[in-house]
JSON list of C-alpha atoms in Angstrom, two decimals:
[
{"chain": "A", "resi": 1, "resn": "ALA", "atom": "CA", "xyz": [75.89, 60.50, 27.99]},
{"chain": "A", "resi": 2, "resn": "ARG", "atom": "CA", "xyz": [77.31, 60.40, 31.49]},
{"chain": "A", "resi": 3, "resn": "PRO", "atom": "CA", "xyz": [78.84, 63.90, 31.35]},
{"chain": "A", "resi": 4, "resn": "ALA", "atom": "CA", "xyz": [75.53, 65.22, 30.02]},
{"chain": "A", "resi": 5, "resn": "ALA", "atom": "CA", "xyz": [73.62, 63.53, 32.84]},
{"chain": "A", "resi": 6, "resn": "ALA", "atom": "CA", "xyz": [76.07, 64.87, 35.38]},
{"chain": "A", "resi": 7, "resn": "ALA", "atom": "CA", "xyz": [75.67, 68.36, 33.97]},
{"chain": "A", "resi": 8, "resn": "GLY", "atom": "CA", "xyz": [71.91, 68.01, 34.15]},
{"chain": "A", "resi": 9, "resn": "ARG", "atom": "CA", "xyz": [72.06, 66.94, 37.78]},
{"chain": "A", "resi": 10, "resn": "ALA", "atom": "CA", "xyz": [74.31, 69.89, 38.55]},
{"chain": "A", "resi": 11, "resn": "MET", "atom": "CA", "xyz": [71.64, 72.24, 37.26]},
{"chain": "A", "resi": 12, "resn": "LEU", "atom": "CA", "xyz": [68.97, 70.81, 39.57]},
{"chain": "A", "resi": 13, "resn": "PRO", "atom": "CA", "xyz": [68.39, 72.59, 42.91]},
{"chain": "A", "resi": 14, "resn": "LEU", "atom": "CA", "xyz": [69.90, 70.90, 45.91]},
{"chain": "A", "resi": 15, "resn": "PRO", "atom": "CA", "xyz": [67.31, 68.85, 47.84]},
{"chain": "A", "resi": 16, "resn": "GLU", "atom": "CA", "xyz": [67.90, 70.83, 51.01]},
{"chain": "A", "resi": 17, "resn": "GLN", "atom": "CA", "xyz": [67.27, 74.11, 49.22]},
{"chain": "A", "resi": 18, "resn": "HIS", "atom": "CA", "xyz": [64.26, 72.84, 47.33]},
{"chain": "A", "resi": 19, "resn": "ASP", "atom": "CA", "xyz": [62.54, 71.26, 50.30]},
{"chain": "A", "resi": 20, "resn": "ALA", "atom": "CA", "xyz": [63.67, 73.51, 53.14]},
{"chain": "A", "resi": 21, "resn": "GLU", "atom": "CA", "xyz": [60.45, 75.46, 53.23]},
{"chain": "A", "resi": 22, "resn": "GLN", "atom": "CA", "xyz": [58.23, 72.41, 52.65]},
{"chain": "A", "resi": 23, "resn": "LYS", "atom": "CA", "xyz": [59.68, 70.36, 55.49]},
{"chain": "A", "resi": 24, "resn": "GLN", "atom": "CA", "xyz": [58.04, 72.39, 58.24]},
{"chain": "A", "resi": 25, "resn": "PRO", "atom": "CA", "xyz": [55.61, 69.87, 59.71]},
{"chain": "A", "resi": 26, "resn": "LEU", "atom": "CA", "xyz": [51.92, 70.64, 59.61]},
{"chain": "A", "resi": 27, "resn": "SER", "atom": "CA", "xyz": [50.60, 70.71, 63.14]},
{"chain": "A", "resi": 28, "resn": "LEU", "atom": "CA", "xyz": [48.13, 72.52, 65.33]},
{"chain": "A", "resi": 29, "resn": "PRO", "atom": "CA", "xyz": [49.10, 76.20, 65.39]},
{"chain": "A", "resi": 30, "resn": "ARG", "atom": "CA", "xyz": [50.66, 77.51, 68.58]},
{"chain": "A", "resi": 31, "resn": "GLY", "atom": "CA", "xyz": [51.68, 80.87, 69.95]},
{"chain": "A", "resi": 32, "resn": "PRO", "atom": "CA", "xyz": [50.98, 83.79, 67.60]},
{"chain": "A", "resi": 33, "resn": "LEU", "atom": "CA", "xyz": [49.51, 81.52, 64.93]},
{"chain": "A", "resi": 34, "resn": "LEU", "atom": "CA", "xyz": [46.98, 80.09, 67.37]},
{"chain": "A", "resi": 35, "resn": "LEU", "atom": "CA", "xyz": [45.67, 83.52, 68.34]},
{"chain": "A", "resi": 36, "resn": "LEU", "atom": "CA", "xyz": [45.55, 84.61, 64.70]},
{"chain": "A", "resi": 37, "resn": "GLY", "atom": "CA", "xyz": [43.65, 81.41, 63.87]},
{"chain": "A", "resi": 38, "resn": "VAL", "atom": "CA", "xyz": [41.15, 81.94, 66.69]},
{"chain": "A", "resi": 39, "resn": "LEU", "atom": "CA", "xyz": [40.55, 85.52, 65.56]},
{"chain": "A", "resi": 40, "resn": "ALA", "atom": "CA", "xyz": [40.13, 84.41, 61.94]},
{"chain": "A", "resi": 41, "resn": "SER", "atom": "CA", "xyz": [37.66, 81.78, 63.12]},
{"chain": "A", "resi": 42, "resn": "MET", "atom": "CA", "xyz": [35.69, 84.40, 65.03]},
{"chain": "A", "resi": 43, "resn": "GLY", "atom": "CA", "xyz": [35.67, 86.69, 62.03]},
{"chain": "A", "resi": 44, "resn": "LEU", "atom": "CA", "xyz": [34.39, 83.95, 59.74]},
{"chain": "A", "resi": 45, "resn": "ILE", "atom": "CA", "xyz": [31.78, 82.83, 62.29]},
{"chain": "A", "resi": 46, "resn": "ALA", "atom": "CA", "xyz": [30.54, 86.41, 62.48]},
{"chain": "A", "resi": 47, "resn": "GLU", "atom": "CA", "xyz": [30.40, 86.69, 58.69]},
{"chain": "A", "resi": 48, "resn": "GLY", "atom": "CA", "xyz": [28.57, 83.37, 58.40]},
{"chain": "A", "resi": 49, "resn": "ALA", "atom": "CA", "xyz": [26.10, 84.36, 61.11]},
{"chain": "A", "resi": 50, "resn": "ILE", "atom": "CA", "xyz": [25.04, 87.45, 59.17]},
{"chain": "A", "resi": 51, "resn": "TYR", "atom": "CA", "xyz": [24.91, 85.67, 55.82]},
{"chain": "A", "resi": 52, "resn": "ASP", "atom": "CA", "xyz": [22.81, 82.83, 57.23]},
{"chain": "A", "resi": 53, "resn": "TRP", "atom": "CA", "xyz": [20.62, 84.53, 59.83]},
{"chain": "A", "resi": 54, "resn": "SER", "atom": "CA", "xyz": [20.16, 88.23, 59.00]},
{"chain": "A", "resi": 55, "resn": "VAL", "atom": "CA", "xyz": [17.11, 87.77, 56.79]},
{"chain": "A", "resi": 56, "resn": "LEU", "atom": "CA", "xyz": [15.38, 85.48, 59.29]},
{"chain": "A", "resi": 57, "resn": "PHE", "atom": "CA", "xyz": [16.23, 87.89, 62.11]},
{"chain": "A", "resi": 58, "resn": "MET", "atom": "CA", "xyz": [14.56, 90.78, 60.28]},
{"chain": "A", "resi": 59, "resn": "LYS", "atom": "CA", "xyz": [11.46, 88.70, 59.54]},
{"chain": "A", "resi": 60, "resn": "GLN", "atom": "CA", "xyz": [11.15, 87.00, 62.92]},
{"chain": "A", "resi": 61, "resn": "GLU", "atom": "CA", "xyz": [12.42, 89.60, 65.38]},
{"chain": "A", "resi": 62, "resn": "ARG", "atom": "CA", "xyz": [11.54, 92.83, 63.54]},
{"chain": "A", "resi": 63, "resn": "ALA", "atom": "CA", "xyz": [8.42, 91.67, 61.66]},
{"chain": "A", "resi": 64, "resn": "SER", "atom": "CA", "xyz": [9.87, 93.01, 58.41]},
{"chain": "A", "resi": 65, "resn": "SER", "atom": "CA", "xyz": [8.46, 92.23, 54.99]},
{"chain": "A", "resi": 66, "resn": "ALA", "atom": "CA", "xyz": [10.36, 89.78, 52.83]},
{"chain": "A", "resi": 67, "resn": "SER", "atom": "CA", "xyz": [11.73, 92.57, 50.64]},
{"chain": "A", "resi": 68, "resn": "THR", "atom": "CA", "xyz": [12.94, 94.62, 53.63]},
{"chain": "A", "resi": 69, "resn": "ALA", "atom": "CA", "xyz": [14.46, 91.55, 55.25]},
{"chain": "A", "resi": 70, "resn": "ALA", "atom": "CA", "xyz": [16.38, 90.77, 52.07]},
{"chain": "A", "resi": 71, "resn": "LEU", "atom": "CA", "xyz": [17.92, 94.24, 52.26]},
{"chain": "A", "resi": 72, "resn": "ALA", "atom": "CA", "xyz": [19.71, 93.23, 55.46]},
{"chain": "A", "resi": 73, "resn": "TYR", "atom": "CA", "xyz": [21.71, 90.65, 53.53]},
{"chain": "A", "resi": 74, "resn": "ALA", "atom": "CA", "xyz": [22.26, 93.13, 50.71]},
{"chain": "A", "resi": 75, "resn": "ALA", "atom": "CA", "xyz": [23.41, 95.93, 53.04]},
{"chain": "A", "resi": 76, "resn": "PHE", "atom": "CA", "xyz": [25.89, 93.64, 54.78]},
{"chain": "A", "resi": 77, "resn": "SER", "atom": "CA", "xyz": [27.22, 92.20, 51.51]},
{"chain": "A", "resi": 78, "resn": "ALA", "atom": "CA", "xyz": [27.58, 95.60, 49.84]},
{"chain": "A", "resi": 79, "resn": "ALA", "atom": "CA", "xyz": [29.43, 97.07, 52.83]},
{"chain": "A", "resi": 80, "resn": "MET", "atom": "CA", "xyz": [31.66, 94.00, 53.02]},
{"chain": "A", "resi": 81, "resn": "ALA", "atom": "CA", "xyz": [32.52, 94.31, 49.32]},
{"chain": "A", "resi": 82, "resn": "ALA", "atom": "CA", "xyz": [33.17, 98.05, 49.58]},
{"chain": "A", "resi": 83, "resn": "GLY", "atom": "CA", "xyz": [35.41, 97.54, 52.60]},
{"chain": "A", "resi": 84, "resn": "ARG", "atom": "CA", "xyz": [37.46, 94.87, 50.84]},
{"chain": "A", "resi": 85, "resn": "PHE", "atom": "CA", "xyz": [37.79, 96.87, 47.63]},
{"chain": "A", "resi": 86, "resn": "GLY", "atom": "CA", "xyz": [39.08, 99.80, 49.68]},
{"chain": "A", "resi": 87, "resn": "GLY", "atom": "CA", "xyz": [41.13, 97.61, 51.99]},
{"chain": "A", "resi": 88, "resn": "ASP", "atom": "CA", "xyz": [44.51, 98.42, 50.45]},
{"chain": "A", "resi": 89, "resn": "TRP", "atom": "CA", "xyz": [43.85, 102.14, 50.79]},
{"chain": "A", "resi": 90, "resn": "VAL", "atom": "CA", "xyz": [42.83, 101.76, 54.45]},
{"chain": "A", "resi": 91, "resn": "ARG", "atom": "CA", "xyz": [45.73, 99.45, 55.33]},
{"chain": "A", "resi": 92, "resn": "ALA", "atom": "CA", "xyz": [48.18, 101.93, 53.81]},
{"chain": "A", "resi": 93, "resn": "ARG", "atom": "CA", "xyz": [46.99, 104.55, 56.31]},
{"chain": "A", "resi": 94, "resn": "LEU", "atom": "CA", "xyz": [46.29, 102.58, 59.47]},
{"chain": "A", "resi": 95, "resn": "ALA", "atom": "CA", "xyz": [48.67, 100.30, 61.35]},
{"chain": "A", "resi": 96, "resn": "PRO", "atom": "CA", "xyz": [47.37, 96.71, 61.56]},
{"chain": "A", "resi": 97, "resn": "ARG", "atom": "CA", "xyz": [46.71, 96.93, 65.31]},
{"chain": "A", "resi": 98, "resn": "ARG", "atom": "CA", "xyz": [44.70, 100.10, 64.95]},
{"chain": "A", "resi": 99, "resn": "LEU", "atom": "CA", "xyz": [42.78, 98.71, 62.00]},
{"chain": "A", "resi": 100, "resn": "LEU", "atom": "CA", "xyz": [41.88, 95.46, 63.78]},
{"chain": "A", "resi": 101, "resn": "ARG", "atom": "CA", "xyz": [40.83, 97.40, 66.86]},
{"chain": "A", "resi": 102, "resn": "ALA", "atom": "CA", "xyz": [38.71, 99.79, 64.81]},
{"chain": "A", "resi": 103, "resn": "SER", "atom": "CA", "xyz": [37.22, 96.91, 62.82]},
{"chain": "A", "resi": 104, "resn": "GLY", "atom": "CA", "xyz": [36.17, 95.07, 65.97]},
{"chain": "A", "resi": 105, "resn": "VAL", "atom": "CA", "xyz": [34.66, 98.19, 67.52]},
{"chain": "A", "resi": 106, "resn": "LEU", "atom": "CA", "xyz": [32.74, 99.03, 64.32]},
{"chain": "A", "resi": 107, "resn": "ALA", "atom": "CA", "xyz": [31.38, 95.49, 63.92]},
{"chain": "A", "resi": 108, "resn": "ALA", "atom": "CA", "xyz": [30.39, 95.29, 67.60]},
{"chain": "A", "resi": 109, "resn": "ALA", "atom": "CA", "xyz": [28.67, 98.68, 67.47]},
{"chain": "A", "resi": 110, "resn": "GLY", "atom": "CA", "xyz": [26.80, 97.78, 64.30]},
{"chain": "A", "resi": 111, "resn": "MET", "atom": "CA", "xyz": [25.57, 94.46, 65.68]},
{"chain": "A", "resi": 112, "resn": "ALA", "atom": "CA", "xyz": [24.60, 96.06, 69.00]},
{"chain": "A", "resi": 113, "resn": "LEU", "atom": "CA", "xyz": [22.58, 98.61, 67.03]},
{"chain": "A", "resi": 114, "resn": "VAL", "atom": "CA", "xyz": [20.78, 95.84, 65.17]},
{"chain": "A", "resi": 115, "resn": "LEU", "atom": "CA", "xyz": [19.94, 93.99, 68.38]},
{"chain": "A", "resi": 116, "resn": "ALA", "atom": "CA", "xyz": [19.09, 96.96, 70.60]},
{"chain": "A", "resi": 117, "resn": "VAL", "atom": "CA", "xyz": [16.96, 99.17, 68.35]},
{"chain": "A", "resi": 118, "resn": "PRO", "atom": "CA", "xyz": [13.66, 97.61, 67.19]},
{"chain": "A", "resi": 119, "resn": "SER", "atom": "CA", "xyz": [13.59, 99.47, 63.90]},
{"chain": "A", "resi": 120, "resn": "PRO", "atom": "CA", "xyz": [14.06, 97.77, 60.52]},
{"chain": "A", "resi": 121, "resn": "GLY", "atom": "CA", "xyz": [15.68, 100.89, 59.07]},
{"chain": "A", "resi": 122, "resn": "ILE", "atom": "CA", "xyz": [18.20, 101.15, 61.89]},
{"chain": "A", "resi": 123, "resn": "GLY", "atom": "CA", "xyz": [18.78, 97.43, 61.56]},
{"chain": "A", "resi": 124, "resn": "LEU", "atom": "CA", "xyz": [19.84, 97.84, 57.93]},
{"chain": "A", "resi": 125, "resn": "VAL", "atom": "CA", "xyz": [22.32, 100.53, 58.94]},
{"chain": "A", "resi": 126, "resn": "GLY", "atom": "CA", "xyz": [23.64, 98.24, 61.66]},
{"chain": "A", "resi": 127, "resn": "PHE", "atom": "CA", "xyz": [24.14, 95.33, 59.28]},
{"chain": "A", "resi": 128, "resn": "ALA", "atom": "CA", "xyz": [26.04, 97.62, 56.90]},
{"chain": "A", "resi": 129, "resn": "LEU", "atom": "CA", "xyz": [28.31, 98.69, 59.76]},
{"chain": "A", "resi": 130, "resn": "VAL", "atom": "CA", "xyz": [28.96, 95.05, 60.65]},
{"chain": "A", "resi": 131, "resn": "GLY", "atom": "CA", "xyz": [29.92, 94.32, 57.04]},
{"chain": "A", "resi": 132, "resn": "LEU", "atom": "CA", "xyz": [32.25, 97.30, 56.92]},
{"chain": "A", "resi": 133, "resn": "GLY", "atom": "CA", "xyz": [33.81, 96.32, 60.24]},
{"chain": "A", "resi": 134, "resn": "LEU", "atom": "CA", "xyz": [34.42, 92.69, 59.29]},
{"chain": "A", "resi": 135, "resn": "SER", "atom": "CA", "xyz": [35.53, 93.36, 55.72]},
{"chain": "A", "resi": 136, "resn": "ASN", "atom": "CA", "xyz": [39.26, 93.59, 56.39]},
{"chain": "A", "resi": 137, "resn": "VAL", "atom": "CA", "xyz": [39.58, 91.34, 59.43]},
{"chain": "A", "resi": 138, "resn": "VAL", "atom": "CA", "xyz": [40.28, 87.98, 57.77]},
{"chain": "A", "resi": 139, "resn": "PRO", "atom": "CA", "xyz": [42.53, 89.33, 54.96]},
{"chain": "A", "resi": 140, "resn": "MET", "atom": "CA", "xyz": [44.53, 91.25, 57.56]},
{"chain": "A", "resi": 141, "resn": "LEU", "atom": "CA", "xyz": [44.93, 88.17, 59.77]},
{"chain": "A", "resi": 142, "resn": "PHE", "atom": "CA", "xyz": [46.07, 86.03, 56.83]},
{"chain": "A", "resi": 143, "resn": "SER", "atom": "CA", "xyz": [48.60, 88.71, 55.95]},
{"chain": "A", "resi": 144, "resn": "ALA", "atom": "CA", "xyz": [49.87, 88.72, 59.54]},
{"chain": "A", "resi": 145, "resn": "ALA", "atom": "CA", "xyz": [50.14, 84.91, 59.47]},
{"chain": "A", "resi": 146, "resn": "SER", "atom": "CA", "xyz": [52.48, 85.16, 56.49]},
{"chain": "A", "resi": 147, "resn": "GLN", "atom": "CA", "xyz": [54.86, 87.39, 58.46]},
{"chain": "A", "resi": 148, "resn": "VAL", "atom": "CA", "xyz": [55.32, 85.44, 61.71]},
{"chain": "A", "resi": 149, "resn": "PRO", "atom": "CA", "xyz": [59.08, 85.14, 62.40]},
{"chain": "A", "resi": 150, "resn": "GLY", "atom": "CA", "xyz": [60.48, 81.63, 61.96]},
{"chain": "A", "resi": 151, "resn": "ILE", "atom": "CA", "xyz": [57.43, 80.38, 60.04]},
{"chain": "A", "resi": 152, "resn": "SER", "atom": "CA", "xyz": [57.23, 80.19, 56.28]},
{"chain": "A", "resi": 153, "resn": "PRO", "atom": "CA", "xyz": [54.44, 82.31, 54.75]},
{"chain": "A", "resi": 154, "resn": "ALA", "atom": "CA", "xyz": [52.76, 79.23, 53.25]},
{"chain": "A", "resi": 155, "resn": "HIS", "atom": "CA", "xyz": [52.77, 77.36, 56.56]},
{"chain": "A", "resi": 156, "resn": "GLY", "atom": "CA", "xyz": [51.52, 80.38, 58.49]},
{"chain": "A", "resi": 157, "resn": "ILE", "atom": "CA", "xyz": [48.62, 81.04, 56.15]},
{"chain": "A", "resi": 158, "resn": "ALA", "atom": "CA", "xyz": [47.69, 77.33, 55.98]},
{"chain": "A", "resi": 159, "resn": "ALA", "atom": "CA", "xyz": [47.62, 77.03, 59.77]},
{"chain": "A", "resi": 160, "resn": "VAL", "atom": "CA", "xyz": [45.52, 80.14, 60.33]},
{"chain": "A", "resi": 161, "resn": "SER", "atom": "CA", "xyz": [43.13, 79.48, 57.46]},
{"chain": "A", "resi": 162, "resn": "GLY", "atom": "CA", "xyz": [42.62, 75.89, 58.66]},
{"chain": "A", "resi": 163, "resn": "VAL", "atom": "CA", "xyz": [41.50, 77.05, 62.10]},
{"chain": "A", "resi": 164, "resn": "GLY", "atom": "CA", "xyz": [39.52, 79.90, 60.57]},
{"chain": "A", "resi": 165, "resn": "TYR", "atom": "CA", "xyz": [37.49, 77.79, 58.18]},
{"chain": "A", "resi": 166, "resn": "LEU", "atom": "CA", "xyz": [36.69, 75.25, 60.87]},
{"chain": "A", "resi": 167, "resn": "GLY", "atom": "CA", "xyz": [35.02, 78.14, 62.64]},
{"chain": "A", "resi": 168, "resn": "MET", "atom": "CA", "xyz": [33.14, 79.09, 59.50]},
{"chain": "A", "resi": 169, "resn": "MET", "atom": "CA", "xyz": [31.64, 75.60, 59.33]},
{"chain": "A", "resi": 170, "resn": "ALA", "atom": "CA", "xyz": [30.81, 75.52, 63.04]},
{"chain": "A", "resi": 171, "resn": "GLY", "atom": "CA", "xyz": [29.39, 79.04, 63.26]},
{"chain": "A", "resi": 172, "resn": "PRO", "atom": "CA", "xyz": [25.90, 78.74, 61.73]},
{"chain": "A", "resi": 173, "resn": "PRO", "atom": "CA", "xyz": [25.00, 75.59, 63.72]},
{"chain": "A", "resi": 174, "resn": "LEU", "atom": "CA", "xyz": [26.25, 77.30, 66.89]},
{"chain": "A", "resi": 175, "resn": "ILE", "atom": "CA", "xyz": [24.01, 80.33, 66.29]},
{"chain": "A", "resi": 176, "resn": "GLY", "atom": "CA", "xyz": [21.11, 78.02, 65.45]},
{"chain": "A", "resi": 177, "resn": "LEU", "atom": "CA", "xyz": [21.61, 76.01, 68.64]},
{"chain": "A", "resi": 178, "resn": "ILE", "atom": "CA", "xyz": [21.56, 79.15, 70.78]},
{"chain": "A", "resi": 179, "resn": "ALA", "atom": "CA", "xyz": [18.50, 80.44, 68.90]},
{"chain": "A", "resi": 180, "resn": "GLU", "atom": "CA", "xyz": [16.68, 77.14, 69.43]},
{"chain": "A", "resi": 181, "resn": "HIS", "atom": "CA", "xyz": [17.23, 77.22, 73.18]},
{"chain": "A", "resi": 182, "resn": "SER", "atom": "CA", "xyz": [16.79, 80.96, 73.63]},
{"chain": "A", "resi": 183, "resn": "SER", "atom": "CA", "xyz": [16.22, 83.38, 70.74]},
{"chain": "A", "resi": 184, "resn": "LEU", "atom": "CA", "xyz": [17.87, 84.49, 67.54]},
{"chain": "A", "resi": 185, "resn": "THR", "atom": "CA", "xyz": [18.70, 87.77, 69.23]},
{"chain": "A", "resi": 186, "resn": "ALA", "atom": "CA", "xyz": [20.65, 85.85, 71.87]},
{"chain": "A", "resi": 187, "resn": "GLY", "atom": "CA", "xyz": [22.39, 83.85, 69.16]},
{"chain": "A", "resi": 188, "resn": "LEU", "atom": "CA", "xyz": [23.56, 86.98, 67.37]},
{"chain": "A", "resi": 189, "resn": "VAL", "atom": "CA", "xyz": [25.00, 88.38, 70.60]},
{"chain": "A", "resi": 190, "resn": "VAL", "atom": "CA", "xyz": [27.87, 86.01, 69.75]},
{"chain": "A", "resi": 191, "resn": "VAL", "atom": "CA", "xyz": [28.80, 88.38, 66.92]},
{"chain": "A", "resi": 192, "resn": "VAL", "atom": "CA", "xyz": [29.07, 91.28, 69.39]},
{"chain": "A", "resi": 193, "resn": "ALA", "atom": "CA", "xyz": [31.18, 89.21, 71.78]},
{"chain": "A", "resi": 194, "resn": "PHE", "atom": "CA", "xyz": [33.55, 88.04, 69.05]},
{"chain": "A", "resi": 195, "resn": "ALA", "atom": "CA", "xyz": [33.95, 91.54, 67.63]},
{"chain": "A", "resi": 196, "resn": "VAL", "atom": "CA", "xyz": [34.78, 92.93, 71.08]},
{"chain": "A", "resi": 197, "resn": "PHE", "atom": "CA", "xyz": [37.33, 90.13, 71.58]},
{"chain": "A", "resi": 198, "resn": "MET", "atom": "CA", "xyz": [38.96, 91.04, 68.26]},
{"chain": "A", "resi": 199, "resn": "ALA", "atom": "CA", "xyz": [39.30, 94.67, 69.31]},
{"chain": "A", "resi": 200, "resn": "LEU", "atom": "CA", "xyz": [40.75, 93.75, 72.70]},
{"chain": "A", "resi": 201, "resn": "SER", "atom": "CA", "xyz": [43.19, 91.22, 71.19]},
{"chain": "A", "resi": 202, "resn": "ALA", "atom": "CA", "xyz": [44.60, 93.53, 68.52]},
{"chain": "A", "resi": 203, "resn": "LYS", "atom": "CA", "xyz": [47.68, 94.56, 70.49]},
{"chain": "A", "resi": 204, "resn": "ARG", "atom": "CA", "xyz": [48.62, 90.99, 71.36]},
{"chain": "A", "resi": 205, "resn": "ALA", "atom": "CA", "xyz": [47.82, 89.46, 67.98]},
{"chain": "A", "resi": 206, "resn": "LEU", "atom": "CA", "xyz": [49.59, 91.92, 65.70]},
{"chain": "A", "resi": 207, "resn": "ARG", "atom": "CA", "xyz": [53.13, 93.20, 65.89]},
{"chain": "A", "resi": 208, "resn": "SER", "atom": "CA", "xyz": [52.43, 96.77, 64.77]}
]
């Protein structure tokens, strides 16, 4: 029995090998992971703002009918889905930095169009552009988090997603607070600001 037990133990992975990747302590992200987490948070806040507030914006600020207002949500969601389905094709042709920069510019331009032009039809186009712009931001940032030197992929993704999803929970109340003290238009300016920050941070956040 003892030789059999010894043979069984010999077949087990060494503790150091088995646990090497798991022993990285979970802590607040720093350095590259912190910036990636902040950008992921901004992307998820922007997504949440459109999902939660686009219909009300069209009704309240553009005096749209209920059916037209609902199209804002639909236009954003459809563009977001199309962008994610085609994400692999786009990422194969654009370097991550260029894609993040282009995504931020497109989302900022779309949201600016929504806020600046008092036309429901133009607003729907703008919401679609925002969806297309944001569609690849979070997946791209999670991918970058898995490739940070010296950090295991699991730890990198966990750190960035943790910061990101905190932003997703905080985003809608933040927009609502601004809207309560000013206007919903002012609240959605946050989306423009975050998208511009993403574009400007692309070179620093991503290695290529």
